[in-house]
GROMACS .gro file of C-alpha atoms in nm:
model
  498
    1UNK     CA    1   0.000   0.000   0.000
    2UNK     CA    2   0.130   0.346  -0.087
    3UNK     CA    3   0.022   0.607   0.166
    4UNK     CA    4  -0.022   0.967   0.048
    5UNK     CA    5   0.199   1.229   0.210
    6UNK     CA    6   0.044   1.387   0.516
    7UNK     CA    7  -0.150   1.080   0.627
    8UNK     CA    8  -0.076   0.933   0.972
    9UNK     CA    9   0.059   0.622   0.808
   10UNK     CA   10   0.307   0.818   0.596
   11UNK     CA   11   0.421   1.026   0.896
   12UNK     CA   12   0.464   0.709   1.104
   13UNK     CA   13   0.677   0.541   0.838
   14UNK     CA   14   0.885   0.857   0.796
   15UNK     CA   15   0.950   0.918   1.168
   16UNK     CA   16   0.949   0.559   1.291
   17UNK     CA   17   0.730   0.657   1.587
   18UNK     CA   18   0.357   0.613   1.672
   19UNK     CA   19   0.141   0.890   1.526
   20UNK     CA   20  -0.210   0.985   1.641
   21UNK     CA   21  -0.475   1.154   1.431
   22UNK     CA   22  -0.820   1.258   1.541
   23UNK     CA   23  -0.940   1.320   1.186
   24UNK     CA   24  -1.003   0.973   1.039
   25UNK     CA   25  -1.103   1.115   0.703
   26UNK     CA   26  -0.738   1.200   0.643
   27UNK     CA   27  -0.652   0.834   0.658
   28UNK     CA   28  -0.953   0.696   0.479
   29UNK     CA   29  -0.839   0.757   0.119
   30UNK     CA   30  -0.523   0.557   0.182
   31UNK     CA   31  -0.689   0.261   0.344
   32UNK     CA   32  -0.855   0.118   0.035
   33UNK     CA   33  -1.098  -0.170   0.021
   34UNK     CA   34  -0.821  -0.426   0.080
   35UNK     CA   35  -0.719  -0.277   0.416
   36UNK     CA   36  -0.827  -0.505   0.706
   37UNK     CA   37  -1.003  -0.222   0.894
   38UNK     CA   38  -1.185  -0.078   0.594
   39UNK     CA   39  -1.510  -0.259   0.686
   40UNK     CA   40  -1.530  -0.052   1.005
   41UNK     CA   41  -1.701   0.220   0.808
   42UNK     CA   42  -1.818   0.529   0.997
   43UNK     CA   43  -1.811   0.602   1.366
   44UNK     CA   44  -1.432   0.601   1.400
   45UNK     CA   45  -1.320   0.904   1.603
   46UNK     CA   46  -0.945   0.852   1.654
   47UNK     CA   47  -0.663   0.661   1.490
   48UNK     CA   48  -0.304   0.563   1.584
   49UNK     CA   49  -0.045   0.426   1.340
   50UNK     CA   50   0.245   0.243   1.510
   51UNK     CA   51   0.547   0.106   1.322
   52UNK     CA   52   0.643  -0.262   1.334
   53UNK     CA   53   1.021  -0.251   1.399
   54UNK     CA   54   1.244  -0.561   1.394
   55UNK     CA   55   1.608  -0.609   1.310
   56UNK     CA   56   1.653  -0.241   1.230
   57UNK     CA   57   1.383  -0.255   0.964
   58UNK     CA   58   1.023  -0.140   0.945
   59UNK     CA   59   0.814  -0.443   0.857
   60UNK     CA   60   0.481  -0.263   0.842
   61UNK     CA   61   0.224  -0.073   1.044
   62UNK     CA   62  -0.021  -0.151   1.322
   63UNK     CA   63  -0.341   0.055   1.318
   64UNK     CA   64  -0.553   0.127   1.628
   65UNK     CA   65  -0.901   0.280   1.596
   66UNK     CA   66  -1.139   0.423   1.855
   67UNK     CA   67  -1.508   0.437   1.787
   68UNK     CA   68  -1.816   0.504   1.998
   69UNK     CA   69  -1.625   0.743   2.224
   70UNK     CA   70  -1.545   1.090   2.096
   71UNK     CA   71  -1.208   1.119   2.275
   72UNK     CA   72  -0.867   1.150   2.107
   73UNK     CA   73  -0.570   0.924   2.183
   74UNK     CA   74  -0.330   1.060   2.447
   75UNK     CA   75   0.044   1.019   2.504
   76UNK     CA   76  -0.003   0.710   2.724
   77UNK     CA   77  -0.209   0.556   2.447
   78UNK     CA   78   0.073   0.616   2.201
   79UNK     CA   79   0.322   0.449   2.438
   80UNK     CA   80   0.096   0.146   2.478
   81UNK     CA   81   0.041   0.126   2.102
   82UNK     CA   82   0.418   0.135   2.048
   83UNK     CA   83   0.474  -0.149   2.296
   84UNK     CA   84   0.200  -0.361   2.141
   85UNK     CA   85   0.341  -0.299   1.794
   86UNK     CA   86   0.692  -0.389   1.912
   87UNK     CA   87   0.571  -0.723   2.048
   88UNK     CA   88   0.375  -0.789   1.731
   89UNK     CA   89   0.682  -0.705   1.522
   90UNK     CA   90   0.887  -0.969   1.705
   91UNK     CA   91   0.623  -1.229   1.624
   92UNK     CA   92   0.605  -1.123   1.260
   93UNK     CA   93   0.983  -1.127   1.227
   94UNK     CA   94   1.012  -1.469   1.391
   95UNK     CA   95   0.749  -1.604   1.153
   96UNK     CA   96   0.938  -1.462   0.855
   97UNK     CA   97   1.266  -1.610   0.979
   98UNK     CA   98   1.104  -1.947   1.041
   99UNK     CA   99   0.950  -1.946   0.696
  100UNK     CA  100   1.282  -1.860   0.530
  101UNK     CA  101   1.473  -2.126   0.725
  102UNK     CA  102   1.206  -2.386   0.659
  103UNK     CA  103   1.209  -2.313   0.287
  104UNK     CA  104   1.589  -2.314   0.278
  105UNK     CA  105   1.606  -2.640   0.475
  106UNK     CA  106   1.350  -2.804   0.250
  107UNK     CA  107   1.532  -2.686  -0.062
  108UNK     CA  108   1.865  -2.809   0.075
  109UNK     CA  109   1.724  -3.146   0.177
  110UNK     CA  110   1.548  -3.207  -0.152
  111UNK     CA  111   1.866  -3.114  -0.339
  112UNK     CA  112   2.058  -3.373  -0.134
  113UNK     CA  113   1.806  -3.653  -0.189
  114UNK     CA  114   1.819  -3.857  -0.511
  115UNK     CA  115   1.649  -3.674  -0.796
  116UNK     CA  116   1.577  -4.009  -0.962
  117UNK     CA  117   1.625  -4.367  -0.851
  118UNK     CA  118   1.842  -4.590  -1.071
  119UNK     CA  119   1.683  -4.826  -1.322
  120UNK     CA  120   1.833  -5.163  -1.241
  121UNK     CA  121   1.766  -5.531  -1.299
  122UNK     CA  122   1.775  -5.615  -0.928
  123UNK     CA  123   1.457  -5.428  -0.833
  124UNK     CA  124   1.187  -5.183  -0.932
  125UNK     CA  125   1.217  -4.883  -0.700
  126UNK     CA  126   0.993  -4.602  -0.578
  127UNK     CA  127   1.031  -4.349  -0.298
  128UNK     CA  128   0.859  -4.071  -0.111
  129UNK     CA  129   0.979  -3.789   0.111
  130UNK     CA  130   0.711  -3.619   0.324
  131UNK     CA  131   0.798  -3.315   0.538
  132UNK     CA  132   0.619  -3.284   0.870
  133UNK     CA  133   0.268  -3.138   0.860
  134UNK     CA  134   0.264  -2.767   0.944
  135UNK     CA  135  -0.014  -2.817   1.198
  136UNK     CA  136   0.217  -3.002   1.434
  137UNK     CA  137   0.408  -2.695   1.553
  138UNK     CA  138   0.784  -2.705   1.599
  139UNK     CA  139   0.810  -3.048   1.440
  140UNK     CA  140   0.713  -2.887   1.111
  141UNK     CA  141   1.077  -2.788   1.066
  142UNK     CA  142   1.255  -2.992   0.801
  143UNK     CA  143   1.439  -3.289   0.946
  144UNK     CA  144   1.725  -3.511   0.837
  145UNK     CA  145   1.537  -3.809   0.693
  146UNK     CA  146   1.694  -3.949   0.375
  147UNK     CA  147   1.713  -4.251   0.147
  148UNK     CA  148   1.927  -4.377  -0.138
  149UNK     CA  149   1.975  -4.667  -0.379
  150UNK     CA  150   2.328  -4.744  -0.498
  151UNK     CA  151   2.405  -4.992  -0.780
  152UNK     CA  152   2.683  -5.230  -0.677
  153UNK     CA  153   2.903  -5.479  -0.857
  154UNK     CA  154   2.760  -5.814  -0.958
  155UNK     CA  155   2.420  -5.660  -1.052
  156UNK     CA  156   2.350  -5.603  -0.681
  157UNK     CA  157   2.195  -5.293  -0.525
  158UNK     CA  158   2.235  -5.123  -0.187
  159UNK     CA  159   1.919  -4.978  -0.031
  160UNK     CA  160   1.960  -4.734   0.256
  161UNK     CA  161   1.747  -4.508   0.473
  162UNK     CA  162   1.862  -4.285   0.758
  163UNK     CA  163   1.729  -4.036   1.009
  164UNK     CA  164   1.935  -3.754   1.157
  165UNK     CA  165   1.800  -3.629   1.491
  166UNK     CA  166   1.691  -3.267   1.508
  167UNK     CA  167   1.545  -3.028   1.255
  168UNK     CA  168   1.649  -2.731   1.047
  169UNK     CA  169   1.943  -2.644   0.827
  170UNK     CA  170   2.203  -2.821   1.041
  171UNK     CA  171   2.011  -3.149   1.035
  172UNK     CA  172   1.971  -3.125   0.658
  173UNK     CA  173   2.342  -3.049   0.612
  174UNK     CA  174   2.440  -3.340   0.839
  175UNK     CA  175   2.213  -3.566   0.638
  176UNK     CA  176   2.391  -3.462   0.319
  177UNK     CA  177   2.732  -3.544   0.465
  178UNK     CA  178   2.615  -3.886   0.584
  179UNK     CA  179   2.456  -3.971   0.251
  180UNK     CA  180   2.783  -3.885   0.076
  181UNK     CA  181   2.973  -4.105   0.322
  182UNK     CA  182   2.733  -4.395   0.262
  183UNK     CA  183   2.778  -4.374  -0.115
  184UNK     CA  184   3.156  -4.368  -0.071
  185UNK     CA  185   3.149  -4.674   0.156
  186UNK     CA  186   2.906  -4.852  -0.076
  187UNK     CA  187   3.150  -4.804  -0.363
  188UNK     CA  188   3.404  -5.003  -0.160
  189UNK     CA  189   3.167  -5.304  -0.165
  190UNK     CA  190   3.179  -5.341   0.213
  191UNK     CA  191   2.923  -5.566   0.384
  192UNK     CA  192   2.636  -5.385   0.562
  193UNK     CA  193   2.772  -5.430   0.915
  194UNK     CA  194   3.107  -5.279   0.815
  195UNK     CA  195   2.937  -4.984   0.646
  196UNK     CA  196   2.752  -4.908   0.970
  197UNK     CA  197   3.071  -4.950   1.175
  198UNK     CA  198   3.251  -4.692   0.959
  199UNK     CA  199   2.953  -4.456   0.981
  200UNK     CA  200   2.947  -4.496   1.359
  201UNK     CA  201   3.312  -4.395   1.376
  202UNK     CA  202   3.252  -4.100   1.144
  203UNK     CA  203   2.953  -3.968   1.340
  204UNK     CA  204   3.122  -4.019   1.678
  205UNK     CA  205   3.446  -3.850   1.576
  206UNK     CA  206   3.499  -3.525   1.776
  207UNK     CA  207   3.436  -3.216   1.570
  208UNK     CA  208   3.682  -2.930   1.536
  209UNK     CA  209   3.386  -2.693   1.526
  210UNK     CA  210   3.276  -2.597   1.882
  211UNK     CA  211   2.928  -2.521   1.751
  212UNK     CA  212   2.886  -2.888   1.658
  213UNK     CA  213   3.049  -3.041   1.966
  214UNK     CA  214   2.721  -3.112   2.144
  215UNK     CA  215   2.489  -3.081   1.852
  216UNK     CA  216   2.201  -3.332   1.883
  217UNK     CA  217   2.170  -3.334   1.504
  218UNK     CA  218   2.488  -3.541   1.484
  219UNK     CA  219   2.302  -3.847   1.622
  220UNK     CA  220   2.146  -4.065   1.356
  221UNK     CA  221   1.992  -4.402   1.283
  222UNK     CA  222   2.047  -4.595   0.963
  223UNK     CA  223   1.944  -4.915   0.786
  224UNK     CA  224   2.160  -5.061   0.509
  225UNK     CA  225   2.053  -5.353   0.289
  226UNK     CA  226   2.219  -5.526  -0.007
  227UNK     CA  227   2.011  -5.737  -0.246
  228UNK     CA  228   2.170  -5.986  -0.486
  229UNK     CA  229   1.946  -6.082  -0.783
  230UNK     CA  230   2.163  -6.385  -0.861
  231UNK     CA  231   2.140  -6.555  -0.521
  232UNK     CA  232   1.804  -6.384  -0.444
  233UNK     CA  233   1.930  -6.299  -0.098
  234UNK     CA  234   1.914  -5.974   0.094
  235UNK     CA  235   2.164  -5.889   0.369
  236UNK     CA  236   2.047  -5.623   0.615
  237UNK     CA  237   2.201  -5.441   0.912
  238UNK     CA  238   2.058  -5.155   1.115
  239UNK     CA  239   2.180  -4.898   1.364
  240UNK     CA  240   1.889  -4.813   1.594
  241UNK     CA  241   1.655  -4.791   1.295
  242UNK     CA  242   1.307  -4.943   1.251
  243UNK     CA  243   1.324  -5.285   1.081
  244UNK     CA  244   1.219  -5.313   0.717
  245UNK     CA  245   0.893  -5.475   0.613
  246UNK     CA  246   0.879  -5.752   0.355
  247UNK     CA  247   0.581  -5.895   0.168
  248UNK     CA  248   0.637  -6.206  -0.047
  249UNK     CA  249   0.408  -6.264  -0.346
  250UNK     CA  250   0.083  -6.408  -0.220
  251UNK     CA  251   0.204  -6.409   0.142
  252UNK     CA  252   0.149  -6.202   0.453
  253UNK     CA  253   0.370  -5.900   0.513
  254UNK     CA  254   0.598  -5.898   0.817
  255UNK     CA  255   0.875  -5.702   0.981
  256UNK     CA  256   1.218  -5.859   0.945
  257UNK     CA  257   1.360  -5.986   1.273
  258UNK     CA  258   1.716  -5.857   1.292
  259UNK     CA  259   1.943  -5.712   1.563
  260UNK     CA  260   1.869  -5.345   1.627
  261UNK     CA  261   2.224  -5.226   1.689
  262UNK     CA  262   2.300  -4.895   1.865
  263UNK     CA  263   2.240  -4.560   1.692
  264UNK     CA  264   2.537  -4.417   1.509
  265UNK     CA  265   2.786  -4.206   1.699
  266UNK     CA  266   2.780  -4.390   2.033
  267UNK     CA  267   3.132  -4.524   1.993
  268UNK     CA  268   3.082  -4.890   1.911
  269UNK     CA  269   2.897  -4.998   2.225
  270UNK     CA  270   2.837  -5.329   2.051
  271UNK     CA  271   2.927  -5.461   1.706
  272UNK     CA  272   2.671  -5.433   1.431
  273UNK     CA  273   2.532  -5.757   1.298
  274UNK     CA  274   2.378  -5.837   0.962
  275UNK     CA  275   2.101  -6.081   0.879
  276UNK     CA  276   2.055  -6.255   0.543
  277UNK     CA  277   1.710  -6.353   0.417
  278UNK     CA  278   1.592  -6.518   0.098
  279UNK     CA  279   1.350  -6.308  -0.109
  280UNK     CA  280   1.132  -6.461  -0.377
  281UNK     CA  281   1.114  -6.263  -0.703
  282UNK     CA  282   0.832  -6.011  -0.678
  283UNK     CA  283   0.869  -5.962  -0.302
  284UNK     CA  284   0.818  -5.610  -0.171
  285UNK     CA  285   1.074  -5.459   0.063
  286UNK     CA  286   0.982  -5.135   0.243
  287UNK     CA  287   1.245  -4.922   0.417
  288UNK     CA  288   1.124  -4.617   0.611
  289UNK     CA  289   1.204  -4.373   0.889
  290UNK     CA  290   1.027  -4.368   1.224
  291UNK     CA  291   0.813  -4.071   1.124
  292UNK     CA  292   0.595  -4.314   0.930
  293UNK     CA  293   0.495  -4.496   1.249
  294UNK     CA  294   0.465  -4.202   1.486
  295UNK     CA  295   0.121  -4.107   1.606
  296UNK     CA  296  -0.044  -3.943   1.307
  297UNK     CA  297  -0.300  -3.666   1.309
  298UNK     CA  298  -0.577  -3.917   1.257
  299UNK     CA  299  -0.454  -4.230   1.437
  300UNK     CA  300  -0.306  -4.354   1.762
  301UNK     CA  301  -0.019  -4.580   1.864
  302UNK     CA  302   0.281  -4.717   1.677
  303UNK     CA  303   0.155  -5.076   1.685
  304UNK     CA  304  -0.160  -4.977   1.498
  305UNK     CA  305   0.046  -4.781   1.244
  306UNK     CA  306   0.267  -5.086   1.190
  307UNK     CA  307  -0.041  -5.298   1.123
  308UNK     CA  308  -0.161  -5.049   0.863
  309UNK     CA  309   0.184  -5.051   0.701
  310UNK     CA  310   0.181  -5.429   0.667
  311UNK     CA  311  -0.174  -5.423   0.531
  312UNK     CA  312  -0.075  -5.163   0.272
  313UNK     CA  313   0.209  -5.387   0.150
  314UNK     CA  314  -0.024  -5.679   0.084
  315UNK     CA  315  -0.216  -5.705  -0.240
  316UNK     CA  316  -0.246  -5.887  -0.572
  317UNK     CA  317   0.017  -5.853  -0.843
  318UNK     CA  318  -0.136  -5.548  -1.022
  319UNK     CA  319  -0.138  -5.358  -0.692
  320UNK     CA  320   0.227  -5.436  -0.613
  321UNK     CA  321   0.376  -5.171  -0.837
  322UNK     CA  322   0.618  -4.979  -0.609
  323UNK     CA  323   0.471  -4.639  -0.701
  324UNK     CA  324   0.120  -4.757  -0.614
  325UNK     CA  325   0.249  -4.919  -0.296
  326UNK     CA  326   0.411  -4.591  -0.185
  327UNK     CA  327   0.085  -4.406  -0.242
  328UNK     CA  328  -0.112  -4.673  -0.058
  329UNK     CA  329   0.125  -4.666   0.240
  330UNK     CA  330   0.115  -4.289   0.281
  331UNK     CA  331  -0.262  -4.273   0.238
  332UNK     CA  332  -0.329  -4.562   0.475
  333UNK     CA  333  -0.074  -4.498   0.748
  334UNK     CA  334  -0.076  -4.117   0.741
  335UNK     CA  335  -0.420  -4.001   0.626
  336UNK     CA  336  -0.392  -3.678   0.824
  337UNK     CA  337  -0.033  -3.597   0.738
  338UNK     CA  338   0.291  -3.691   0.918
  339UNK     CA  339   0.387  -3.547   1.255
  340UNK     CA  340   0.754  -3.590   1.168
  341UNK     CA  341   0.950  -3.610   0.845
  342UNK     CA  342   0.908  -3.939   0.659
  343UNK     CA  343   1.141  -4.107   0.411
  344UNK     CA  344   1.005  -4.416   0.236
  345UNK     CA  345   1.182  -4.649  -0.009
  346UNK     CA  346   0.997  -4.944  -0.164
  347UNK     CA  347   1.165  -5.212  -0.376
  348UNK     CA  348   1.002  -5.495  -0.570
  349UNK     CA  349   1.291  -5.735  -0.611
  350UNK     CA  350   1.364  -5.934  -0.923
  351UNK     CA  351   1.594  -6.223  -1.008
  352UNK     CA  352   1.854  -6.239  -1.280
  353UNK     CA  353   1.744  -6.531  -1.504
  354UNK     CA  354   1.954  -6.843  -1.467
  355UNK     CA  355   2.036  -6.844  -1.839
  356UNK     CA  356   2.202  -6.503  -1.793
  357UNK     CA  357   2.456  -6.644  -1.546
  358UNK     CA  358   2.752  -6.870  -1.626
  359UNK     CA  359   2.993  -7.003  -1.361
  360UNK     CA  360   3.304  -7.220  -1.397
  361UNK     CA  361   3.545  -7.362  -1.138
  362UNK     CA  362   3.903  -7.363  -1.266
  363UNK     CA  363   4.215  -7.522  -1.115
  364UNK     CA  364   4.496  -7.290  -1.010
  365UNK     CA  365   4.707  -7.377  -1.313
  366UNK     CA  366   4.839  -7.131  -1.574
  367UNK     CA  367   4.732  -7.367  -1.849
  368UNK     CA  368   4.361  -7.301  -1.775
  369UNK     CA  369   4.374  -6.944  -1.911
  370UNK     CA  370   4.330  -7.048  -2.273
  371UNK     CA  371   4.049  -7.284  -2.176
  372UNK     CA  372   3.879  -7.004  -1.982
  373UNK     CA  373   3.883  -6.784  -2.290
  374UNK     CA  374   3.727  -7.066  -2.493
  375UNK     CA  375   3.449  -7.114  -2.235
  376UNK     CA  376   3.374  -6.743  -2.238
  377UNK     CA  377   3.381  -6.729  -2.617
  378UNK     CA  378   3.116  -7.002  -2.645
  379UNK     CA  379   2.894  -6.834  -2.386
  380UNK     CA  380   2.918  -6.496  -2.560
  381UNK     CA  381   2.813  -6.659  -2.887
  382UNK     CA  382   2.517  -6.814  -2.707
  383UNK     CA  383   2.423  -6.470  -2.571
  384UNK     CA  384   2.459  -6.309  -2.914
  385UNK     CA  385   2.758  -6.110  -2.789
  386UNK     CA  386   3.022  -6.258  -3.017
  387UNK     CA  387   3.128  -5.907  -3.114
  388UNK     CA  388   3.268  -5.867  -2.759
  389UNK     CA  389   3.490  -6.175  -2.772
  390UNK     CA  390   3.820  -5.991  -2.811
  391UNK     CA  391   3.784  -5.742  -2.526
  392UNK     CA  392   3.617  -5.990  -2.293
  393UNK     CA  393   3.882  -6.251  -2.369
  394UNK     CA  394   4.153  -6.001  -2.280
  395UNK     CA  395   3.979  -5.914  -1.951
  396UNK     CA  396   3.929  -6.282  -1.863
  397UNK     CA  397   4.292  -6.366  -1.946
  398UNK     CA  398   4.425  -6.095  -1.717
  399UNK     CA  399   4.194  -6.163  -1.423
  400UNK     CA  400   4.232  -6.542  -1.435
  401UNK     CA  401   4.611  -6.514  -1.474
  402UNK     CA  402   4.635  -6.288  -1.169
  403UNK     CA  403   4.411  -6.520  -0.967
  404UNK     CA  404   4.625  -6.822  -1.057
  405UNK     CA  405   4.952  -6.643  -0.978
  406UNK     CA  406   4.857  -6.447  -0.667
  407UNK     CA  407   4.533  -6.609  -0.548
  408UNK     CA  408   4.681  -6.809  -0.262
  409UNK     CA  409   4.627  -7.150  -0.419
  410UNK     CA  410   4.305  -7.344  -0.451
  411UNK     CA  411   4.052  -7.334  -0.733
  412UNK     CA  412   3.959  -7.014  -0.913
  413UNK     CA  413   3.596  -6.923  -0.985
  414UNK     CA  414   3.502  -6.748  -1.311
  415UNK     CA  415   3.153  -6.602  -1.351
  416UNK     CA  416   2.985  -6.410  -1.634
  417UNK     CA  417   2.666  -6.211  -1.582
  418UNK     CA  418   2.462  -6.086  -1.877
  419UNK     CA  419   2.282  -5.788  -1.726
  420UNK     CA  420   2.250  -5.440  -1.874
  421UNK     CA  421   2.629  -5.466  -1.867
  422UNK     CA  422   2.844  -5.770  -1.933
  423UNK     CA  423   3.005  -5.849  -1.598
  424UNK     CA  424   3.312  -6.066  -1.560
  425UNK     CA  425   3.404  -6.184  -1.208
  426UNK     CA  426   3.703  -6.391  -1.094
  427UNK     CA  427   3.724  -6.511  -0.733
  428UNK     CA  428   4.028  -6.649  -0.550
  429UNK     CA  429   4.142  -6.719  -0.192
  430UNK     CA  430   4.373  -6.419  -0.146
  431UNK     CA  431   4.294  -6.108   0.058
  432UNK     CA  432   4.539  -5.888  -0.134
  433UNK     CA  433   4.385  -5.593  -0.314
  434UNK     CA  434   4.463  -5.553  -0.687
  435UNK     CA  435   4.590  -5.219  -0.809
  436UNK     CA  436   4.699  -5.076  -1.140
  437UNK     CA  437   5.074  -5.075  -1.174
  438UNK     CA  438   5.233  -4.786  -1.360
  439UNK     CA  439   5.477  -4.989  -1.570
  440UNK     CA  440   5.760  -4.808  -1.746
  441UNK     CA  441   5.795  -4.808  -2.124
  442UNK     CA  442   6.079  -5.064  -2.112
  443UNK     CA  443   5.904  -5.319  -1.887
  444UNK     CA  444   5.745  -5.621  -2.053
  445UNK     CA  445   5.475  -5.682  -1.789
  446UNK     CA  446   5.261  -5.493  -1.540
  447UNK     CA  447   5.005  -5.356  -1.784
  448UNK     CA  448   4.728  -5.612  -1.749
  449UNK     CA  449   4.500  -5.425  -1.508
  450UNK     CA  450   4.565  -5.107  -1.702
  451UNK     CA  451   4.413  -5.271  -2.010
  452UNK     CA  452   4.124  -5.408  -1.802
  453UNK     CA  453   4.053  -5.056  -1.679
  454UNK     CA  454   4.062  -4.920  -2.035
  455UNK     CA  455   3.825  -5.181  -2.178
  456UNK     CA  456   3.584  -5.187  -1.882
  457UNK     CA  457   3.330  -4.921  -1.791
  458UNK     CA  458   3.433  -4.978  -1.431
  459UNK     CA  459   3.619  -5.242  -1.233
  460UNK     CA  460   3.703  -5.320  -0.874
  461UNK     CA  461   3.727  -5.582  -0.603
  462UNK     CA  462   3.506  -5.692  -0.317
  463UNK     CA  463   3.616  -5.906  -0.027
  464UNK     CA  464   3.450  -6.214   0.118
  465UNK     CA  465   3.505  -6.401   0.446
  466UNK     CA  466   3.764  -6.606   0.259
  467UNK     CA  467   3.919  -6.441  -0.042
  468UNK     CA  468   3.806  -6.177  -0.286
  469UNK     CA  469   3.630  -6.123  -0.618
  470UNK     CA  470   3.777  -5.900  -0.888
  471UNK     CA  471   3.517  -5.778  -1.135
  472UNK     CA  472   3.493  -5.573  -1.453
  473UNK     CA  473   3.188  -5.436  -1.633
  474UNK     CA  474   3.165  -5.375  -2.007
  475UNK     CA  475   2.883  -5.202  -2.189
  476UNK     CA  476   2.762  -5.419  -2.480
  477UNK     CA  477   2.842  -5.249  -2.812
  478UNK     CA  478   2.550  -5.132  -3.021
  479UNK     CA  479   2.767  -5.194  -3.327
  480UNK     CA  480   2.789  -5.574  -3.344
  481UNK     CA  481   3.089  -5.572  -3.573
  482UNK     CA  482   3.419  -5.662  -3.410
  483UNK     CA  483   3.541  -5.352  -3.221
  484UNK     CA  484   3.839  -5.166  -3.358
  485UNK     CA  485   4.097  -5.278  -3.103
  486UNK     CA  486   4.392  -5.366  -3.322
  487UNK     CA  487   4.759  -5.295  -3.304
  488UNK     CA  488   4.733  -4.918  -3.344
  489UNK     CA  489   4.470  -4.891  -3.070
  490UNK     CA  490   4.676  -5.101  -2.829
  491UNK     CA  491   4.991  -4.901  -2.905
  492UNK     CA  492   4.800  -4.582  -2.832
  493UNK     CA  493   4.699  -4.724  -2.494
  494UNK     CA  494   5.057  -4.815  -2.411
  495UNK     CA  495   5.170  -4.467  -2.517
  496UNK     CA  496   4.961  -4.334  -2.228
  497UNK     CA  497   5.198  -4.507  -1.989
  498UNK     CA  498   5.516  -4.368  -2.142
   0.00000   0.00000   0.00000
């Protein structure tokens, strides 16, 4: 609203002090039909405009009107109006600050959550993030609930949900740091219990920032699960987090029974333990934060909310689409809106068909390398991937040779997986970690893993209770002619080492 010069409102804004006026007609033209006191109409005998000051700024005006008593406002009235306006200004400013922080926290959190879940063979995925309902007061601040899905080697996938205690920008920022740490640890192919142990150490590490030394937002719970579509097994570990729910096709939904483990950051009070369960193809797996089971605006206790969650997971095949399941869960469990932030991740697991997997046990003898290439060549022809024989044969030769030489004795396992990528895995009994050697131009050996890294989209190693698996992924060529990897191309690769 623009107030004409000479009106009480204009004088108040100019001086920054309450202004009284006993002639209401002077203010009337500036009020306009949209002004909240315009409906008062006639009978107003006195008016006071008081500024709303906060943070060194004028946020607006408070207007006081007297009607029915033909007596002007006095100095004491102006003082009282100024005090009332000052208190109102604090409330208005706090509301503005809260709104800005809430919006910033929500924007930060949404930017740190996955923008899209990966499309993978292991599972169909869907997710929801629901901020707390504004009617619940302080809990309406954005929290640190988060989720993620990370593709792993061997066509596996890691599913994770976490909940950082507290609300606001700091909780959202802490959530972002933890999610980054989880993705880094997942890339190392560590088992779930080791991932949680590393996170526990990270969260419990003393901070160099005094402001974060006793920050409750550094406490967090987490659940980490790895599903393997080849073995159809899911390995789960949790750190003080609610257990996941699973619903097999045509069966009743249930919560998985697994050790709770302490929340992260308590300094390893007890070791984390993982549990492995078999999941039939088509089973639904629901990971969520505790906000889903807290007393909703329309329901009561946690046990009842858990029952509604399990009921929402059940249903015939057409109703088991993860997106529809997410909608059904939120509508059934939280019809009135969540009291706390909620992160929900639903997976409908799938199996990699048996005819897309080939496994061979090889003796630890250098003479088996040529035979391994022949086995792989026949399988690639069967899979209509004969155009990848050269590069895959080179990868197999290098990995099998290394396993025979440095694998600690015992048989060597060779496995091919025909997923969206062609995956080659070689397992041995050694715990040593392979690394690319930077061979000099005059050395005859030491370039094998370098070539594997050049031909593969990505490669790495994961460790087992006894031994390790070295793997390499190649993207099938769209051009089915033999790839141009002749002498000139190989020389160019070796030139990179010179």
